[in-house]
Amino acid sequence: MAFSPAHFFQSVWTLNAHSNVARAWLSPPVVSHTLSASRRLSSPFLISAQYNSRRLNGDFVSSTVRSPISTKVTNGGEKTEDHPMDTVDDNKIADGPLKLQERDFAGTPYVPVYVMLPLSVININCELVDPDGLVHQLRILKSINVDGVMVDCWWGIVEAHTPQVYNWSGYKRLFQIVHDIQLKLQVVMSFHECGGNVGDDVHIPLPEWVREIGRSNPDIFFTDKEGRRNPECLSWGIDKERVLKGRTAVEVYFDYMRSFRVEFDEFFANGIISEIEIGLGPCGELRYPSYPANHGWKYPGIGEFQCYDQYLSKSLTKAAEARGHLFWAKGPDNAGHYNSRPHETVFFCDGGKYDSYYGRFFLNWYSRVLVDHGDRVLALANLAFEGTCIAVKLSGIHWWYKTASHASELTAGFYNPCNRDGYAPISEMLQKHGAALNFTCVELRTLDQEEGFPEALADPEGLVWQVLNAAWDVSIPVASENALTCHDREGYNKILENAKPFNDPDGRHLSAFTYLRLSPVLMETHNFTEFERFVKRMHGEAVPDLACVTQPTT
């Protein structure tokens, strides 16, 4: 494995976890304002969102200016007010607020802005809810040059009752409205359950005919070592098993995507549908469901491996036989439980069994199953949607990043300990299929996590730096979305800084940004005025009211 600068940073982080000087020098130039919950993000983000909500309300001093680097060299290229620092009394600096000039994004690259539609826009009977209200809101979005909207096409709604009988009626009406208003569409092929995650205000299970199969054959679902099933999505072990009324899981996904492509051909032909995001796992993300709240997981637990259904167990046995060590055909028995900490386990502790011969074999197999699943589904997605951009969502599992094992990433299928780049194989797989990467962790500040949850040894900025570079190294587009509802200027400024890194020598920037989410609160006058200003800056337009933003100092 080639040496990765990200792992150099990680090694130093691990050795200097409590060193402010090392942290200031090594911290990658990716910043964000809050943690938030995407339509498909899970529990850790709710905890962090509650913390950051208190911070934004003034209950905590801003962590950004506590960084030794931030009071002198501003993130994102922001300029301090012009005054000679060597003549200013230190006490006055400590007592007074620090004012930073907002960065001028005029003339910067155009980053399209989309807005997620409410989860309840289409009901369980595939009917469009409140079309008149939706038309009114979409016209307002169009008036400020929003590029388009994102909508989930739920498998549990469209193919709800009978295999290969699809009901697209509500989506047809919705898409025609979007077309008439001349907006574009990002469409998510949502092969997972909706409900129980942060931001989910509706419940949409998997199709009833699939759940019926699951009652007699629960091994179609991911299973933990205690035998508990997770019906949020189908196990990748049945990707090539004909257990779904004579079809494999991959065939079911392809038939659904092909039906969508045929049904909405005119919207592809006229360019209204600009991107298809392919759901590849729980919450629509490419990962194992390693930290399900319904099984008792709480942040920052390491999670558990999810490979104990009969189909994945059979795959592991074949891999062990091929290696010549049949006794390796089992998951680790010393990896703790959902809420364990790495140092409490023999497998994940420093110098633990994760880096033994068996550990490396198991983790290679476990992560390869994840990559192979993405590879299979994306190959068919490209057949179904030839000529249309496709994207994949990757979760930002940042807790325990400052440990050697990266335990929570390992249980989720990202083989990314401190001595290995676990995101390069995923990026290479996406590059093979011409797919974009949608990554959500770009908003989080490491210092916020250290203040709020020091025991988690989290480093979202380090993770973002690694993942974005893994994607850009193979020249694939990177998009993002906010996770917690954001209406304030500070939050928008942080999104902008991440969307368009300051002085990047290669001019790299996000390919698109999707805002969560269309709501009556967003439409309130003050909030919408701020959002309009944000859209202009994402588009590289000038705004007349660039200001000095006051931030508290330590």
Coordinates of C-alpha atoms in Angstrom, one line a residue:
M1 CA 0.0 0.0 0.0
A2 CA 1.4 3.4 -1.0
F3 CA 2.2 5.8 1.7
S4 CA -0.7 8.2 2.3
P5 CA -0.2 11.8 3.7
A6 CA -3.6 11.3 5.4
H7 CA -2.1 8.4 7.4
F8 CA 1.0 10.4 8.3
F9 CA -1.4 13.0 9.8
Q10 CA -3.3 10.2 11.5
S11 CA -0.2 8.7 13.1
V12 CA 0.9 12.0 14.5
W13 CA -2.7 12.6 15.7
T14 CA -2.6 9.3 17.5
L15 CA 0.7 10.1 19.2
N16 CA -0.2 13.7 20.0
A17 CA -3.9 13.5 20.8
H18 CA -3.6 16.1 23.6
S19 CA -1.1 18.4 21.9
N20 CA -2.7 21.7 20.9
V21 CA 0.4 22.7 19.0
A22 CA 0.5 19.5 16.9
R23 CA -3.3 19.8 16.4
A24 CA -3.0 23.4 15.0
W25 CA -0.1 22.5 12.7
L26 CA -1.5 19.3 11.3
S27 CA -5.2 20.0 11.1
P28 CA -6.3 19.8 7.5
P29 CA -7.9 22.9 6.0
V30 CA -11.4 21.6 6.0
V31 CA -13.9 23.2 8.5
S32 CA -17.5 23.2 9.2
H33 CA -20.0 24.6 11.5
T34 CA -22.4 22.0 12.8
L35 CA -23.3 18.4 12.7
S36 CA -26.5 17.5 11.3
A37 CA -28.8 14.9 10.3
S38 CA -29.5 14.0 6.7
R39 CA -32.6 12.4 5.6
R40 CA -30.7 9.1 6.0
L41 CA -28.2 9.9 8.8
S42 CA -28.3 8.0 12.0
S43 CA -28.1 8.6 15.8
P44 CA -24.6 10.0 16.5
F45 CA -25.5 13.1 14.5
L46 CA -28.5 13.8 16.7
I47 CA -26.3 13.9 19.8
S48 CA -23.8 16.2 18.1
A49 CA -26.6 18.3 16.7
Q50 CA -28.0 18.9 20.1
Y51 CA -24.5 20.0 21.3
N52 CA -23.9 22.3 18.4
S53 CA -27.4 23.8 18.7
R54 CA -26.4 24.9 22.2
R55 CA -23.1 26.3 20.9
L56 CA -24.8 28.3 18.1
N57 CA -27.2 29.7 20.7
G58 CA -24.3 31.2 22.6
D59 CA -24.1 28.7 25.4
F60 CA -20.5 27.9 24.5
V61 CA -17.6 30.0 23.3
S62 CA -16.8 29.4 19.6
S63 CA -14.2 26.6 19.3
T64 CA -12.9 27.9 16.0
V65 CA -11.1 30.9 17.6
R66 CA -9.6 28.7 20.3
S67 CA -7.4 27.1 17.7
P68 CA -3.9 28.5 17.9
I69 CA -4.0 28.9 14.2
S70 CA -7.4 30.5 13.8
T71 CA -6.6 33.7 15.5
K72 CA -3.8 34.5 13.1
V73 CA -4.5 32.5 9.9
T74 CA -8.2 32.3 9.2
N75 CA -9.8 29.3 7.8
G76 CA -11.0 29.4 4.2
G77 CA -8.8 32.4 3.5
E78 CA -10.8 34.9 5.5
K79 CA -8.8 38.1 6.2
T80 CA -8.5 39.7 9.6
E81 CA -9.0 43.5 9.9
D82 CA -6.0 45.5 9.0
H83 CA -4.3 46.5 12.2
P84 CA -0.7 45.9 13.4
M85 CA -0.8 43.0 15.8
D86 CA 2.4 43.9 17.4
T87 CA 1.0 47.2 18.7
V88 CA -2.2 45.8 20.1
D89 CA -2.4 45.1 23.8
D90 CA -2.9 41.4 24.5
N91 CA -5.5 42.1 27.1
K92 CA -7.6 44.0 24.5
I93 CA -7.4 41.0 22.2
A94 CA -8.6 38.7 24.9
D95 CA -11.3 41.0 26.0
G96 CA -12.7 42.1 22.7
P97 CA -14.3 40.3 19.8
L98 CA -12.3 39.2 16.8
K99 CA -13.7 40.4 13.5
L100 CA -13.1 38.5 10.3
Q101 CA -14.0 39.7 6.8
E102 CA -16.3 37.4 5.0
R103 CA -14.6 35.8 2.1
D104 CA -15.7 37.1 -1.3
F105 CA -16.8 34.2 -3.6
A106 CA -17.5 36.4 -6.6
G107 CA -15.9 34.8 -9.7
T108 CA -15.4 31.5 -8.0
P109 CA -16.6 28.3 -9.7
Y110 CA -20.3 27.7 -10.1
V111 CA -21.5 25.0 -7.6
P112 CA -25.1 23.9 -8.3
V113 CA -27.5 24.1 -5.3
Y114 CA -30.4 21.6 -4.9
V115 CA -33.0 21.5 -2.1
M116 CA -34.3 18.2 -0.7
L117 CA -38.0 17.8 -0.8
P118 CA -39.9 16.8 2.4
L119 CA -40.0 13.1 3.1
S120 CA -43.8 13.2 3.2
V121 CA -44.1 14.8 -0.3
I122 CA -45.3 11.4 -1.6
N123 CA -47.4 9.3 0.7
I124 CA -47.4 5.5 1.2
N125 CA -50.1 5.1 -1.6
C126 CA -47.8 6.9 -4.0
E127 CA -49.9 10.1 -4.1
L128 CA -48.5 13.6 -4.3
V129 CA -49.4 15.4 -1.0
D130 CA -50.4 19.1 -1.3
P131 CA -49.5 19.8 -4.9
D132 CA -50.6 23.4 -4.8
G133 CA -48.5 24.2 -1.7
L134 CA -45.5 22.5 -3.4
V135 CA -45.9 24.5 -6.6
H136 CA -45.9 27.7 -4.6
Q137 CA -42.7 26.8 -2.8
L138 CA -40.9 25.5 -5.9
R139 CA -41.7 28.8 -7.7
I140 CA -40.1 30.7 -4.9
L141 CA -37.0 28.5 -5.1
K142 CA -36.8 29.1 -8.8
S143 CA -37.0 32.8 -8.3
I144 CA -33.6 32.8 -6.5
N145 CA -32.1 30.5 -9.1
V146 CA -31.9 27.3 -7.1
D147 CA -30.8 24.7 -9.6
G148 CA -33.2 21.9 -8.6
V149 CA -34.6 19.6 -6.0
M150 CA -33.8 16.1 -4.7
V151 CA -36.4 13.4 -4.0
D152 CA -36.3 9.8 -2.7
C153 CA -38.1 7.2 -4.8
W154 CA -38.9 4.7 -2.2
W155 CA -38.8 1.0 -3.1
G156 CA -41.3 0.4 -0.3
I157 CA -43.9 2.7 -2.0
V158 CA -43.4 1.9 -5.6
E159 CA -43.1 -1.9 -5.6
A160 CA -45.0 -2.2 -2.3
H161 CA -47.3 -5.2 -2.8
T162 CA -46.4 -7.4 -5.8
P163 CA -43.0 -8.2 -7.4
Q164 CA -42.4 -6.2 -10.6
V165 CA -45.7 -4.3 -10.3
Y166 CA -44.6 -0.7 -10.0
N167 CA -46.7 2.3 -9.1
W168 CA -45.0 5.6 -10.2
S169 CA -48.2 7.7 -10.2
G170 CA -47.3 10.2 -7.5
Y171 CA -43.8 10.7 -8.8
K172 CA -45.1 11.3 -12.3
R173 CA -47.2 14.2 -11.1
L174 CA -44.3 15.5 -9.0
F175 CA -41.8 15.4 -11.9
Q176 CA -44.2 17.1 -14.2
I177 CA -44.5 20.0 -11.7
V178 CA -40.7 20.2 -11.4
H179 CA -40.4 20.2 -15.2
D180 CA -43.0 23.0 -15.6
I181 CA -41.2 25.2 -13.2
Q182 CA -37.9 24.5 -15.0
L183 CA -36.0 23.0 -12.1
K184 CA -33.8 20.0 -12.3
L185 CA -34.1 16.7 -10.4
Q186 CA -31.7 14.6 -8.3
V187 CA -33.4 11.3 -7.8
V188 CA -32.5 8.8 -5.1
M189 CA -33.1 5.1 -5.7
S190 CA -34.0 4.3 -2.0
F191 CA -33.8 0.6 -1.4
H192 CA -33.8 1.0 2.4
E193 CA -36.4 1.6 5.1
C194 CA -37.3 5.2 6.0
G195 CA -38.0 6.0 9.6
G196 CA -36.2 5.9 12.9
N197 CA -33.3 8.1 11.7
V198 CA -32.6 11.7 12.5
G199 CA -34.8 14.0 10.4
D200 CA -37.2 11.1 9.4
D201 CA -40.8 12.2 10.0
V202 CA -42.5 9.4 8.2
H203 CA -42.1 5.6 8.2
I204 CA -41.7 3.7 4.9
P205 CA -40.8 0.0 5.4
L206 CA -39.4 -2.3 2.7
P207 CA -42.0 -3.7 0.3
E208 CA -44.6 -5.9 2.0
W209 CA -43.8 -8.9 -0.2
V210 CA -40.1 -8.6 0.8
R211 CA -41.0 -8.5 4.5
E212 CA -43.2 -11.6 4.0
I213 CA -40.2 -13.5 2.6
G214 CA -38.1 -12.2 5.6
R215 CA -40.6 -13.7 8.0
S216 CA -39.9 -17.2 6.7
N217 CA -36.2 -16.6 5.8
P218 CA -34.8 -13.9 8.1
D219 CA -31.3 -14.5 6.7
I220 CA -32.1 -12.1 3.9
F221 CA -31.5 -9.3 6.4
F222 CA -28.2 -8.3 8.0
T223 CA -27.6 -10.2 11.3
D224 CA -25.3 -9.5 14.3
K225 CA -23.4 -12.1 16.3
E226 CA -26.3 -12.4 18.8
G227 CA -28.6 -13.3 15.9
R228 CA -30.6 -10.1 15.8
R229 CA -31.9 -9.2 12.4
N230 CA -32.0 -5.7 10.9
P231 CA -34.9 -5.2 8.4
E232 CA -33.7 -1.8 7.3
C233 CA -32.2 -3.2 4.1
L234 CA -31.3 -6.5 2.5
S235 CA -28.1 -8.3 3.3
W236 CA -25.5 -8.2 0.5
G237 CA -25.2 -11.9 1.0
I238 CA -28.3 -12.3 -1.3
D239 CA -27.0 -10.1 -4.1
K240 CA -26.6 -13.3 -6.2
E241 CA -29.0 -15.6 -4.4
R242 CA -32.4 -16.3 -6.0
V243 CA -34.4 -16.0 -2.8
L244 CA -36.8 -13.1 -3.8
K245 CA -39.5 -14.9 -5.7
G246 CA -37.0 -16.3 -8.1
R247 CA -34.8 -13.2 -8.4
T248 CA -31.6 -12.1 -6.8
A249 CA -31.4 -8.9 -4.9
V250 CA -29.3 -7.3 -7.6
E251 CA -31.9 -8.3 -10.2
V252 CA -34.6 -6.8 -8.1
Y253 CA -32.7 -3.5 -7.9
F254 CA -32.0 -3.5 -11.6
D255 CA -35.6 -4.2 -12.6
Y256 CA -36.7 -1.3 -10.3
M257 CA -34.1 1.0 -11.9
R258 CA -35.0 -0.1 -15.4
S259 CA -38.7 0.5 -14.8
F260 CA -37.9 4.0 -13.5
R261 CA -35.8 4.7 -16.6
V262 CA -38.5 3.6 -19.0
E263 CA -41.3 5.3 -17.1
F264 CA -39.6 8.7 -17.0
D265 CA -37.8 8.6 -20.3
E266 CA -38.9 12.1 -21.3
F267 CA -37.4 13.6 -18.2
F268 CA -34.0 12.0 -19.0
A269 CA -34.3 13.1 -22.6
N270 CA -35.0 16.8 -21.8
G271 CA -32.3 16.9 -19.1
I272 CA -34.7 17.5 -16.1
I273 CA -33.2 14.5 -14.3
S274 CA -29.6 15.5 -13.8
E275 CA -28.4 12.8 -11.4
I276 CA -29.4 9.5 -9.9
E277 CA -28.1 8.6 -6.5
I278 CA -28.0 4.8 -6.0
G279 CA -29.0 3.5 -2.5
L280 CA -26.4 0.8 -1.5
G281 CA -27.2 0.1 2.2
P282 CA -28.7 1.4 5.4
C283 CA -29.8 5.1 5.2
G284 CA -29.0 4.9 1.5
E285 CA -25.3 4.8 2.3
L286 CA -22.6 2.4 1.3
R287 CA -21.9 0.8 4.7
Y288 CA -22.9 -2.1 6.9
P289 CA -25.7 -1.3 9.5
S290 CA -23.1 -1.5 12.3
Y291 CA -24.6 1.0 14.7
P292 CA -28.4 0.5 14.7
A293 CA -30.2 2.4 17.5
N294 CA -33.0 -0.2 17.6
H295 CA -30.4 -2.7 18.8
G296 CA -29.3 -0.4 21.7
W297 CA -26.3 1.3 20.1
K298 CA -25.5 4.8 21.5
Y299 CA -22.8 7.2 20.4
P300 CA -19.8 6.7 20.5
G301 CA -20.0 2.9 20.6
I302 CA -17.8 1.0 18.2
G303 CA -20.7 -0.9 16.7
E304 CA -20.7 -4.6 15.7
F305 CA -19.9 -6.6 12.7
Q306 CA -22.9 -7.6 10.6
C307 CA -22.0 -10.8 8.8
Y308 CA -23.9 -13.5 10.6
D309 CA -26.7 -14.3 8.2
Q310 CA -26.3 -17.7 6.5
Y311 CA -25.3 -16.2 3.1
L312 CA -22.5 -14.0 4.4
S313 CA -21.4 -16.8 6.7
K314 CA -21.1 -19.0 3.6
S315 CA -19.1 -16.4 1.8
L316 CA -16.7 -16.1 4.8
T317 CA -16.3 -19.9 4.9
K318 CA -15.4 -20.0 1.2
A319 CA -12.8 -17.2 1.7
A320 CA -11.2 -19.1 4.7
E321 CA -11.1 -22.4 2.7
A322 CA -9.4 -20.5 -0.2
R323 CA -6.9 -19.2 2.2
G324 CA -6.3 -22.6 3.6
H325 CA -7.4 -21.8 7.2
L326 CA -10.9 -23.1 7.6
F327 CA -10.8 -22.3 11.3
W328 CA -10.9 -18.6 10.3
A329 CA -14.4 -19.0 9.0
K330 CA -16.0 -17.0 11.8
G331 CA -16.3 -13.5 13.0
P332 CA -14.0 -12.3 15.8
D333 CA -15.2 -13.3 19.3
N334 CA -13.3 -10.6 21.1
A335 CA -14.6 -7.4 19.4
G336 CA -16.9 -6.2 22.1
H337 CA -20.5 -5.1 21.7
Y338 CA -22.3 -2.1 20.2
N339 CA -21.4 0.3 23.0
S340 CA -17.9 -0.9 23.7
R341 CA -14.8 1.4 23.5
P342 CA -11.8 0.2 21.5
H343 CA -9.5 -0.1 24.5
E344 CA -12.1 -2.4 26.2
T345 CA -11.7 -5.0 23.5
V346 CA -9.0 -7.5 22.6
F347 CA -9.7 -7.0 18.9
F348 CA -9.7 -3.2 18.6
C349 CA -7.3 -2.1 21.3
D350 CA -3.9 -0.7 20.4
G351 CA -1.8 -3.7 19.2
G352 CA -5.0 -5.7 19.1
K353 CA -6.0 -8.7 17.1
Y354 CA -7.4 -6.5 14.3
D355 CA -3.8 -6.4 13.0
S356 CA -3.1 -10.1 13.4
Y357 CA -3.0 -12.5 10.5
Y358 CA -6.6 -13.5 11.2
G359 CA -7.7 -9.9 11.8
R360 CA -6.2 -8.8 8.5
F361 CA -7.8 -11.7 6.7
F362 CA -11.3 -11.1 8.2
L363 CA -11.2 -7.3 7.6
N364 CA -10.1 -7.7 4.1
W365 CA -13.0 -10.1 3.4
Y366 CA -15.5 -7.9 5.2
S367 CA -14.5 -4.7 3.4
R368 CA -14.3 -6.5 0.1
V369 CA -17.9 -7.6 0.4
L370 CA -18.9 -4.0 0.7
V371 CA -16.9 -2.9 -2.3
D372 CA -18.1 -5.8 -4.4
H373 CA -21.7 -5.0 -3.5
G374 CA -21.2 -1.4 -4.8
D375 CA -19.4 -2.7 -7.9
R376 CA -22.3 -5.1 -8.8
V377 CA -25.1 -2.6 -8.3
L378 CA -23.3 0.3 -10.0
A379 CA -22.5 -1.8 -13.0
L380 CA -26.3 -2.4 -13.5
A381 CA -27.1 1.2 -12.6
N382 CA -24.9 2.3 -15.5
L383 CA -26.8 -0.1 -17.8
A384 CA -30.2 1.3 -16.6
F385 CA -29.1 5.0 -16.6
E386 CA -26.6 5.1 -19.4
G387 CA -25.6 8.7 -20.1
T388 CA -26.9 10.0 -16.8
C389 CA -24.6 10.9 -13.8
I390 CA -24.9 8.5 -10.9
A391 CA -23.7 9.1 -7.4
V392 CA -23.1 7.1 -4.2
K393 CA -23.5 8.3 -0.6
L394 CA -20.7 7.5 1.9
S395 CA -21.2 8.0 5.6
G396 CA -18.7 10.0 7.7
I397 CA -17.8 7.7 10.6
H398 CA -15.5 10.0 12.5
W399 CA -15.6 8.7 16.0
W400 CA -12.5 6.8 17.2
Y401 CA -10.6 8.2 14.2
K402 CA -7.8 9.2 16.5
T403 CA -7.1 5.6 17.6
A404 CA -4.9 3.1 15.8
S405 CA -7.7 0.7 14.9
H406 CA -10.5 3.1 13.8
A407 CA -12.9 0.6 15.3
S408 CA -16.2 2.2 14.3
E409 CA -15.1 2.4 10.7
L410 CA -14.0 -1.2 10.7
T411 CA -17.4 -2.5 11.9
A412 CA -19.1 -0.4 9.2
G413 CA -16.9 -2.0 6.5
F414 CA -14.3 0.8 6.0
Y415 CA -10.9 -1.0 6.4
N416 CA -9.2 2.2 7.5
P417 CA -6.8 1.6 10.4
C418 CA -3.9 4.0 10.9
N419 CA -1.6 2.0 8.6
R420 CA -4.0 1.5 5.7
D421 CA -6.1 3.8 3.4
G422 CA -9.5 2.2 3.5
Y423 CA -11.2 4.8 1.2
A424 CA -8.9 4.4 -1.8
P425 CA -10.5 1.0 -2.9
I426 CA -13.9 2.6 -2.6
S427 CA -12.9 5.6 -4.7
E428 CA -11.3 3.4 -7.3
M429 CA -14.5 1.4 -7.5
L430 CA -16.6 4.5 -8.0
Q431 CA -14.1 5.8 -10.6
K432 CA -14.5 2.5 -12.5
H433 CA -18.2 3.3 -12.9
G434 CA -17.9 7.0 -13.4
A435 CA -19.8 7.6 -10.1
A436 CA -19.7 10.7 -7.9
L437 CA -19.1 10.5 -4.2
N438 CA -21.6 12.3 -1.9
F439 CA -20.0 12.7 1.5
T440 CA -21.8 14.3 4.5
C441 CA -19.1 14.8 7.2
V442 CA -17.8 18.0 5.7
E443 CA -19.6 20.2 8.2
L444 CA -18.1 19.0 11.4
R445 CA -15.4 20.6 13.4
T446 CA -12.9 18.4 15.3
L447 CA -12.6 20.9 18.1
D448 CA -16.4 20.8 18.6
Q449 CA -16.2 17.0 19.0
E450 CA -13.2 17.3 21.4
E451 CA -15.2 19.7 23.6
G452 CA -18.5 17.9 23.5
F453 CA -17.4 14.3 23.3
P454 CA -13.7 14.0 24.2
E455 CA -14.0 10.4 25.0
A456 CA -14.9 9.6 21.3
L457 CA -11.5 10.6 20.0
A458 CA -13.2 11.9 16.9
D459 CA -11.6 13.7 14.1
P460 CA -14.1 14.6 11.4
E461 CA -11.7 17.1 9.7
G462 CA -9.0 14.5 9.4
L463 CA -11.5 12.0 8.0
V464 CA -12.8 14.6 5.5
W465 CA -9.3 15.4 4.4
Q466 CA -8.6 11.8 3.8
V467 CA -11.8 10.9 1.9
L468 CA -11.9 14.0 -0.3
N469 CA -8.3 13.4 -1.3
A470 CA -8.9 9.7 -2.0
A471 CA -11.8 10.8 -4.3
W472 CA -9.9 13.6 -6.0
D473 CA -6.8 11.5 -6.4
V474 CA -8.8 9.3 -8.9
S475 CA -10.6 12.4 -10.4
I476 CA -14.2 11.6 -9.3
P477 CA -16.7 14.4 -8.5
V478 CA -17.4 15.0 -4.8
A479 CA -20.7 16.4 -3.7
S480 CA -22.1 17.1 -0.2
E481 CA -25.2 18.0 1.7
N482 CA -25.8 19.6 5.1
A483 CA -27.1 17.4 7.8
L484 CA -28.7 19.7 10.4
T485 CA -31.1 22.4 9.3
C486 CA -29.1 25.5 8.8
H487 CA -30.4 29.1 8.5
D488 CA -27.6 31.3 9.9
R489 CA -24.9 33.1 8.0
E490 CA -22.1 31.5 10.0
G491 CA -23.3 28.1 8.9
Y492 CA -23.6 29.1 5.3
N493 CA -20.1 30.5 5.4
K494 CA -18.7 27.2 6.6
I495 CA -20.4 25.3 3.9
L496 CA -19.0 27.7 1.3
E497 CA -15.5 27.3 2.6
N498 CA -15.7 23.6 2.3
A499 CA -17.4 23.8 -1.1
K500 CA -14.6 25.9 -2.5
P501 CA -11.3 25.4 -0.7
F502 CA -9.3 28.5 -0.5
N503 CA -6.2 28.6 -2.8
D504 CA -6.4 25.0 -3.8
P505 CA -3.6 24.6 -6.3
D506 CA -5.7 22.4 -8.5
G507 CA -8.9 24.5 -8.3
R508 CA -10.8 21.6 -6.8
H509 CA -14.3 22.2 -5.5
L510 CA -17.6 20.4 -4.9
S511 CA -19.6 19.3 -7.9
A512 CA -22.9 20.1 -6.2
F513 CA -24.5 20.9 -2.9
T514 CA -27.9 19.7 -1.7
Y515 CA -29.6 21.6 1.1
L516 CA -31.6 19.8 3.8
R517 CA -34.5 20.5 3.6
L518 CA -37.5 22.4 2.1
S519 CA -39.8 23.5 5.0
P520 CA -42.0 26.3 6.2
V521 CA -39.1 27.5 8.4
L522 CA -36.8 28.0 5.4
M523 CA -39.5 30.0 3.7
E524 CA -39.7 32.6 6.6
T525 CA -38.5 35.9 5.3
H526 CA -35.3 36.3 7.2
N527 CA -34.2 32.7 6.7
F528 CA -35.0 32.8 3.0
T529 CA -33.1 36.0 2.5
E530 CA -30.0 34.4 4.1
F531 CA -30.5 31.3 1.9
E532 CA -30.8 33.4 -1.3
R533 CA -27.5 35.1 -0.4
F534 CA -25.9 31.7 0.1
V535 CA -27.1 30.5 -3.2
K536 CA -25.6 33.5 -5.0
R537 CA -22.2 32.9 -3.4
M538 CA -22.3 29.2 -4.3
H539 CA -22.9 30.3 -7.8
G540 CA -19.9 32.6 -7.7
E541 CA -22.0 35.7 -7.8
A542 CA -21.1 39.0 -6.0
V543 CA -23.2 40.0 -3.0
P544 CA -23.3 43.6 -1.9
D545 CA -23.3 43.1 1.9
L546 CA -20.0 41.4 2.7
A547 CA -19.4 42.1 6.3
C548 CA -17.0 41.7 9.2
V549 CA -18.3 38.7 11.2
T550 CA -17.8 39.1 14.9
Q551 CA -16.6 36.0 16.7
P552 CA -15.9 35.7 20.5
T553 CA -12.3 35.2 21.5
T554 CA -10.9 33.2 24.4

